Amino acid sequence: MSAPIPESTRTATAPSRTGGLRRFVAQPTGALSLTVLLVFVVTGVFGPLFVDRPGGLGSEILQAPSSAHWFGTDDLGQDVFAQVVWGTRVSLTVGAAASGLAILIGTALGLMGAYSRRADAWITTVTDLMLSLPLLPLMIIVTAVAGPSILTLTVVIGLFSWPEVTRLIRSNGMVVVAMPYIDGARALGAGGWRIVTREVLPAVVPLVVVSVLLTAARAVISEAGLSFLGLGDPDSWSWGRIMLNAQRSGVLSTAWWQTLFPSLAILLLVLAATVAGVRFNDSRDPRLKDR
Amino acid sequence: MNADEAALSVRALSVEFATREGPVRAVRDVALDVYAGRTLAILGESGSGKSVTALTIMGLLDSPPARVTSGSIMFEGADLVTATERTRMRVNGEGIAMVFQDALSALNPVYTVGNQISELLRVRRGLSRAAARAQAIELMERVRIPAAARRVDDYPHQFSGGMRQRIMIALAVALDPRVLIADEPTTALDVTVQAQIMELLTELRRENGMGLVLITHDLGVVAEVADDVTVMYSGRIVERGTVEELFQRPAHPYTRGLLRSMPRPDRQDDELWAIPGAPPSSLHAPGGCPFHPRCDAAVDRCRSDQPEFELIAAGRGSACHRSQEVFDGRA
Ligand SMILES: Nc1ncnc2c1ncn2[C@@H]1O[C@H](COP(=O)(O)OP(=O)(O)O)[C@@H](O)[C@H]1O
Ligand code: SF4
Ligand SMILES: [Mg+2]
């Protein structure tokens, strides 16, 4: 019998849950982008409770921004601030839902491609094909055929946004699949499903978080683009529709406030989501510990 | 089942890798019998095909590039070469388990060791969370990890190399396999820890009645723990026998060379003797006997004819044109 020999151990700090968030906001970019995102979410969720739904005809048409109308008014006398607030809800909903759909499809296909050579052959082909297609015209056609609505927008944007996610998850998943501990798991009888869900997925989860943010940012842009082209939901406000109205009523060049504020909203949201995504990535990277 | 029957029986196994420079025949015509309660050592220099043999038995080689071109791996009445994925998943862990050389990379860094052991028990044995955890601690105690109850929640990188190897052994024996394959389990460890790990493996083999396959390039380890020895060279088996017989009376010039190069306390050589030359690459193996460029007994036909593996005495076999002469001490 061999006696238990105490061997030296390194006391490393185990990963903690709250430490991640603290590291994330430790940098001004992290704190700032998170704040901006939170402001948008709060505006989207609670804003419409405090701001009347824009509608009808007002007497004060095409007013420049003032204390009464912070973002000015349009050619029907409606308050642009109210439109932006109500639009926030739709833009965020479509962005989040479409991104969720894209992440679901993209992660599933990416993991399949990373693990199974056979599946990978066609997943890579389809992904490359999708990435090479001109997406905007395709989205326009599909949306037009399916009939514009929030649901259509969400599904169309989601179905066209997964290839980037697939590519990211697949390439990183392949690195994990090649790790010796995957062979260790297979030597103990783990099958494909267990390996993918227990060994590979947890390793790519941080990337999934990053892609959620980046895909949502892209989805918001797509949503605004389609709405601006008149393919948005005609019954609800969105940032794209505000700009479309300005264009339709021919005030695009004069009533600058009608396009500036929705554009600013898009820009801010996309910027914040992108910065947050990059920052999240950095805060997870042990090589950049002190950043 | 007959007690004399091998728990694991490999026959005529050949494995090829497709590479850019052409097919690499890593393992050729290998036969092994693993018996319950016995230790079979597979001895050979680096690159002789030991790991490829083990990984093929476990079904861990990716195909492509690897391909089993012939042979069978019989375990509990099933041929693992042609077995379904389902059979494979049941056999791995429960029937045959494997301990790798490098435990740090073979354990998942993101889960605690307790989590990895109890997950296995929950999935394969249907244990509850609490029962699995208790049994994980028990297993860790069995492989003699100090303060197991406390260390169960540590991550692999928090353990030393020897302790990590013990954890991998705990995982490997968790489902009480009939055969345990250990591929150079102590190469990465320092000498005192090596001895402890070998002792642990031998003890588990005895207690569980497992067949142990010990892959090594270390003759000293073979002498100490093995019952049977199979010597591999350039992807082939060159000699086989029980450890006593083979050490007493080698029947292959390669084995004889290995024994001669072994450091011995009773001899006061200043310098260790070594077999001259280097093992051939599997891509450009020489014709005839693959060992002939390095062999001190080579004759003309060794350069042209490949020697067959033949029995020379009960339980003894060798692949050499002059095996009988070597065996009798005449060459
Ligand atoms: N993935 C691979 N691709 C090509 N050749 C391989 C591969 N893995 C192993 N080999 C070849 O198989 C031979 C045997 O390797 P291995 O079984 O690892 O030797 P060892 O006896 O040191 O464990 C080596 O010569 C190597 O060139
Ligand atoms: S066959 Fe010839 S070269 Fe090969 S080991 Fe025997 S004597 Fe040496
Ligand atoms: Mg090896």
Coordinates of C-alpha atoms in Angstrom, one line a residue, chain B residues 3-329:
Chain B
A3 CA -11.6 -18.5 -16.8
D4 CA -8.8 -19.2 -19.4
E5 CA -10.6 -17.2 -22.0
A6 CA -9.2 -13.8 -22.8
A7 CA -11.3 -10.8 -21.7
L8 CA -10.1 -8.9 -24.7
S9 CA -8.8 -10.5 -27.9
V10 CA -7.2 -8.6 -30.7
R11 CA -6.4 -10.5 -33.9
A12 CA -4.6 -9.5 -37.1
L13 CA -5.3 -5.8 -36.5
S14 CA -3.9 -3.4 -39.1
V15 CA -4.4 0.3 -39.0
E16 CA -3.5 2.8 -41.7
F17 CA -3.5 6.6 -41.8
A18 CA -4.2 8.5 -45.0
T19 CA -1.6 11.3 -45.2
R20 CA -0.5 13.7 -47.9
E21 CA 2.6 11.6 -48.5
G22 CA 0.6 8.4 -48.8
P23 CA -0.8 5.8 -46.5
V24 CA 1.0 5.3 -43.2
R25 CA 0.7 1.7 -41.9
A26 CA 1.0 2.5 -38.2
V27 CA -0.1 -0.9 -36.9
R28 CA 0.3 -4.2 -38.8
D29 CA -1.1 -7.6 -38.0
V30 CA -1.2 -7.1 -34.2
A31 CA -2.6 -9.8 -32.0
L32 CA -3.1 -9.4 -28.2
D33 CA -4.9 -11.4 -25.5
V34 CA -5.8 -9.6 -22.3
Y35 CA -6.7 -11.9 -19.3
A36 CA -8.7 -10.9 -16.3
G37 CA -6.5 -10.2 -13.3
R38 CA -3.3 -10.2 -15.4
T39 CA -1.1 -7.3 -16.6
L40 CA 0.0 -7.3 -20.2
A41 CA 2.8 -4.9 -21.0
I42 CA 3.1 -3.5 -24.5
L43 CA 6.7 -2.5 -24.8
G44 CA 8.2 -0.5 -27.6
E45 CA 10.1 2.7 -28.6
S46 CA 8.2 5.8 -29.4
G47 CA 6.4 5.5 -32.8
S48 CA 6.1 1.7 -32.7
G49 CA 2.3 1.8 -32.8
K50 CA 1.5 1.3 -29.2
S51 CA -0.9 4.2 -28.8
V52 CA -2.5 3.7 -32.2
T53 CA -3.3 0.1 -31.1
A54 CA -4.8 1.3 -27.8
L55 CA -6.8 4.1 -29.5
T56 CA -8.1 1.6 -32.0
I57 CA -9.3 -0.7 -29.3
M58 CA -11.1 2.3 -27.7
G59 CA -12.5 3.5 -31.1
L60 CA -11.0 6.9 -30.6
L61 CA -9.2 7.4 -33.9
D62 CA -10.9 9.7 -36.4
S63 CA -11.8 8.0 -39.6
P64 CA -10.6 9.5 -41.9
P65 CA -7.6 9.7 -41.6
A66 CA -7.3 6.4 -39.7
R67 CA -8.7 3.2 -41.1
V68 CA -8.7 -0.3 -39.7
T69 CA -7.7 -2.3 -42.8
S70 CA -8.0 -5.7 -41.2
G71 CA -8.5 -7.7 -38.0
S72 CA -10.9 -8.0 -35.2
I73 CA -11.2 -6.8 -31.5
M74 CA -13.3 -9.3 -29.7
F75 CA -14.8 -8.2 -26.4
E76 CA -17.7 -10.0 -24.7
G77 CA -18.7 -11.7 -27.9
A78 CA -18.8 -8.6 -30.0
D79 CA -16.2 -7.4 -32.6
L80 CA -15.5 -3.8 -31.7
V81 CA -14.2 -3.1 -35.2
T82 CA -17.6 -3.4 -36.7
A83 CA -19.7 -2.7 -33.6
T84 CA -22.4 0.0 -33.6
E85 CA -22.0 3.4 -32.0
R86 CA -24.4 2.2 -29.3
T87 CA -22.3 -0.9 -28.4
R88 CA -19.2 1.2 -28.5
M89 CA -20.7 3.7 -26.0
R90 CA -21.6 1.0 -23.6
V91 CA -18.3 -0.9 -23.8
N92 CA -16.2 2.3 -23.3
G93 CA -16.0 3.0 -19.6
E94 CA -18.0 0.0 -18.5
G95 CA -16.1 -2.8 -20.4
I96 CA -12.8 -1.2 -21.3
A97 CA -11.5 2.0 -19.9
M98 CA -8.3 4.0 -20.7
V99 CA -5.9 6.1 -18.7
F100 CA -4.0 8.6 -20.9
Q101 CA -0.4 9.9 -20.6
D102 CA -1.3 13.5 -19.9
A103 CA -4.0 13.8 -17.3
L104 CA -4.2 17.6 -17.4
S105 CA -5.3 17.6 -21.0
A106 CA -7.5 14.6 -20.6
L107 CA -9.7 16.2 -17.9
N108 CA -12.1 19.0 -18.8
P109 CA -10.7 22.2 -17.3
V110 CA -14.1 23.8 -16.7
Y111 CA -15.6 21.2 -14.4
T112 CA -14.5 20.3 -10.9
V113 CA -13.1 16.8 -10.6
G114 CA -16.0 15.7 -8.4
N115 CA -18.4 17.0 -11.1
Q116 CA -16.7 14.9 -13.7
I117 CA -16.7 11.7 -11.7
S118 CA -20.3 12.1 -10.4
E119 CA -21.6 13.1 -13.9
L120 CA -20.3 9.8 -15.2
L121 CA -22.0 7.9 -12.3
R122 CA -25.3 9.7 -12.8
V123 CA -25.5 9.1 -16.5
R124 CA -24.2 5.5 -16.5
R125 CA -25.4 4.2 -13.2
G126 CA -28.5 6.4 -12.7
L127 CA -27.3 7.6 -9.3
S128 CA -28.8 10.6 -7.6
R129 CA -26.8 13.8 -7.3
A130 CA -26.0 13.1 -3.6
A131 CA -25.2 9.4 -4.1
A132 CA -23.0 10.2 -7.1
R133 CA -21.1 12.8 -5.1
A134 CA -20.6 10.4 -2.2
Q135 CA -19.3 7.7 -4.5
A136 CA -17.0 10.2 -6.3
I137 CA -15.4 11.0 -2.9
E138 CA -15.2 7.3 -2.2
L139 CA -13.4 6.8 -5.5
M140 CA -11.0 9.6 -4.9
E141 CA -10.2 8.0 -1.5
R142 CA -9.7 4.7 -3.2
V143 CA -7.0 6.2 -5.5
R144 CA -5.6 7.8 -2.3
I145 CA -6.2 11.5 -2.9
P146 CA -5.7 13.1 0.5
A147 CA -8.6 15.1 1.9
A148 CA -10.9 13.8 -0.9
A149 CA -14.0 15.2 0.7
R150 CA -12.6 18.7 0.5
R151 CA -10.8 18.4 -2.8
V152 CA -13.8 17.0 -4.6
D153 CA -14.8 20.6 -5.5
D154 CA -11.4 21.5 -6.9
Y155 CA -10.6 22.0 -10.6
P156 CA -8.1 19.8 -12.4
H157 CA -5.5 22.5 -12.6
Q158 CA -5.5 22.8 -8.8
F159 CA -4.0 19.3 -8.5
S160 CA -0.4 18.2 -9.0
G161 CA 0.5 15.9 -11.9
G162 CA 0.5 12.8 -9.8
M163 CA -2.8 13.6 -8.2
R164 CA -4.4 14.4 -11.6
Q165 CA -3.3 11.0 -12.8
R166 CA -5.0 9.5 -9.8
I167 CA -8.2 11.4 -10.7
M168 CA -8.1 10.0 -14.2
I169 CA -7.6 6.6 -12.8
A170 CA -10.6 7.1 -10.5
L171 CA -12.7 8.1 -13.5
A172 CA -11.4 5.1 -15.5
V173 CA -12.3 2.6 -12.8
A174 CA -15.6 4.3 -11.8
L175 CA -17.7 2.0 -13.8
D176 CA -15.7 -1.1 -12.8
P177 CA -14.4 -2.0 -16.3
R178 CA -13.1 -5.5 -17.1
V179 CA -10.1 -4.2 -19.0
L180 CA -8.1 -1.1 -18.2
I181 CA -5.6 0.3 -20.8
A182 CA -3.0 2.6 -19.4
D183 CA -1.0 4.4 -22.1
E184 CA 2.3 5.5 -20.6
P185 CA 0.5 6.6 -17.5
T186 CA 3.6 7.8 -15.7
T187 CA 5.8 9.3 -18.4
A188 CA 5.0 12.8 -17.5
L189 CA 5.6 12.3 -13.7
D190 CA 8.7 12.2 -11.6
V191 CA 10.2 9.0 -10.5
T192 CA 8.8 8.6 -7.0
V193 CA 5.3 9.5 -8.2
Q194 CA 5.7 7.0 -11.0
A195 CA 6.2 4.2 -8.6
Q196 CA 3.2 5.2 -6.6
I197 CA 0.9 5.3 -9.7
M198 CA 2.2 1.9 -10.9
E199 CA 1.5 0.5 -7.4
L200 CA -2.0 1.9 -7.4
L201 CA -2.8 0.5 -10.9
T202 CA -1.5 -3.0 -9.9
E203 CA -3.5 -2.9 -6.7
L204 CA -6.7 -1.9 -8.5
R205 CA -6.1 -4.6 -11.0
R206 CA -5.9 -7.1 -8.2
E207 CA -8.9 -5.9 -6.2
N208 CA -11.2 -5.5 -9.2
G209 CA -9.9 -8.5 -11.1
M210 CA -9.4 -6.4 -14.2
G211 CA -7.1 -7.1 -17.1
L212 CA -4.5 -4.4 -17.2
V213 CA -2.8 -3.3 -20.4
L214 CA 0.2 -1.3 -19.6
I215 CA 1.8 0.6 -22.5
T216 CA 5.3 1.7 -21.8
H217 CA 8.8 2.1 -23.2
D218 CA 10.3 1.5 -19.8
L219 CA 11.7 -2.0 -19.3
G220 CA 12.1 -1.4 -15.5
V221 CA 8.3 -0.9 -15.2
V222 CA 7.7 -4.0 -17.2
A223 CA 10.0 -6.1 -15.1
E224 CA 8.3 -4.8 -12.0
V225 CA 4.6 -5.1 -12.7
A226 CA 3.9 -7.1 -15.9
D227 CA 2.8 -10.7 -16.2
D228 CA 3.0 -10.9 -20.0
V229 CA 4.9 -8.8 -22.4
T230 CA 4.4 -8.0 -26.1
V231 CA 7.2 -6.2 -27.8
M232 CA 6.3 -3.9 -30.7
Y233 CA 8.7 -2.6 -33.4
S234 CA 7.7 -0.5 -36.4
G235 CA 4.0 -1.2 -36.0
R236 CA 4.4 -5.0 -35.6
I237 CA 4.7 -7.4 -32.8
V238 CA 8.2 -8.8 -32.7
E239 CA 8.1 -10.9 -29.6
R240 CA 5.7 -12.2 -27.0
G241 CA 6.0 -14.2 -23.8
T242 CA 5.7 -14.1 -20.0
V243 CA 7.8 -11.5 -18.4
E244 CA 10.1 -14.1 -16.6
E245 CA 10.7 -16.1 -19.8
L246 CA 11.2 -13.2 -22.0
F247 CA 13.7 -11.5 -19.7
Q248 CA 15.6 -14.8 -19.1
R249 CA 15.7 -15.9 -22.7
P250 CA 14.8 -13.3 -25.4
A251 CA 14.1 -14.8 -28.8
H252 CA 14.4 -11.6 -30.9
P253 CA 17.5 -9.5 -31.3
Y254 CA 15.5 -6.3 -30.6
T255 CA 14.3 -7.6 -27.2
R256 CA 17.8 -8.8 -26.5
G257 CA 19.1 -5.3 -27.3
L258 CA 16.6 -3.7 -25.1
L259 CA 17.5 -5.9 -22.2
R260 CA 21.2 -5.2 -22.8
S261 CA 20.5 -1.4 -22.7
M262 CA 18.7 -1.7 -19.4
P263 CA 20.6 -0.2 -16.5
R264 CA 21.4 -2.9 -14.0
P265 CA 22.6 -2.4 -10.4
D266 CA 24.8 -5.6 -10.5
R267 CA 26.8 -4.2 -13.4
Q268 CA 29.1 -1.3 -13.0
D269 CA 29.1 -0.1 -16.6
D270 CA 30.3 3.5 -16.9
E271 CA 28.2 4.0 -20.0
L272 CA 24.9 2.6 -20.9
W273 CA 24.8 0.5 -24.0
A274 CA 22.1 1.4 -26.6
I275 CA 20.8 -0.2 -29.7
P276 CA 22.5 1.7 -32.6
G277 CA 20.5 3.7 -35.0
A278 CA 16.9 5.0 -34.8
P279 CA 13.5 3.3 -35.4
P280 CA 12.3 3.6 -39.0
S281 CA 9.6 6.1 -39.9
S282 CA 6.4 4.2 -40.7
L283 CA 6.3 5.9 -44.1
H284 CA 9.7 4.7 -45.2
A285 CA 10.1 1.4 -43.5
P286 CA 13.0 -0.7 -44.9
G287 CA 12.2 -3.8 -46.9
G288 CA 12.7 -7.2 -45.4
C289 CA 12.9 -7.3 -41.6
P290 CA 12.2 -3.7 -40.4
F291 CA 14.8 -4.1 -37.7
H292 CA 17.7 -5.2 -40.0
P293 CA 19.5 -1.9 -40.3
R294 CA 20.0 -1.9 -36.5
C295 CA 20.3 -5.7 -35.9
D296 CA 23.5 -7.3 -34.7
A297 CA 22.4 -10.7 -36.0
A298 CA 21.2 -9.7 -39.4
V299 CA 22.0 -12.0 -42.3
D300 CA 21.4 -11.5 -46.1
R301 CA 17.8 -12.7 -46.2
C302 CA 16.9 -10.2 -43.5
R303 CA 17.3 -7.4 -46.1
S304 CA 14.9 -9.1 -48.5
D305 CA 12.4 -11.3 -46.6
Q306 CA 10.0 -10.1 -44.0
P307 CA 10.1 -12.7 -41.1
E308 CA 6.7 -14.1 -40.0
F309 CA 5.7 -14.2 -36.4
E310 CA 6.1 -17.8 -35.3
L311 CA 5.8 -19.8 -32.1
I312 CA 9.0 -21.0 -30.8
A313 CA 8.0 -22.5 -27.4
A314 CA 4.8 -22.7 -25.4
G315 CA 3.4 -19.2 -25.1
R316 CA 6.5 -17.8 -26.8
G317 CA 6.6 -16.2 -30.2
S318 CA 9.0 -14.1 -32.2
A319 CA 9.2 -12.5 -35.7
C320 CA 12.8 -13.2 -36.7
H321 CA 14.5 -15.4 -39.2
R322 CA 17.0 -16.4 -36.5
S323 CA 14.7 -16.6 -33.5
Q324 CA 15.5 -20.2 -32.7
E325 CA 19.2 -19.4 -32.7
V326 CA 18.7 -16.2 -30.6
F327 CA 16.5 -18.2 -28.3
D328 CA 19.2 -20.8 -27.9
G329 CA 21.9 -18.3 -27.4

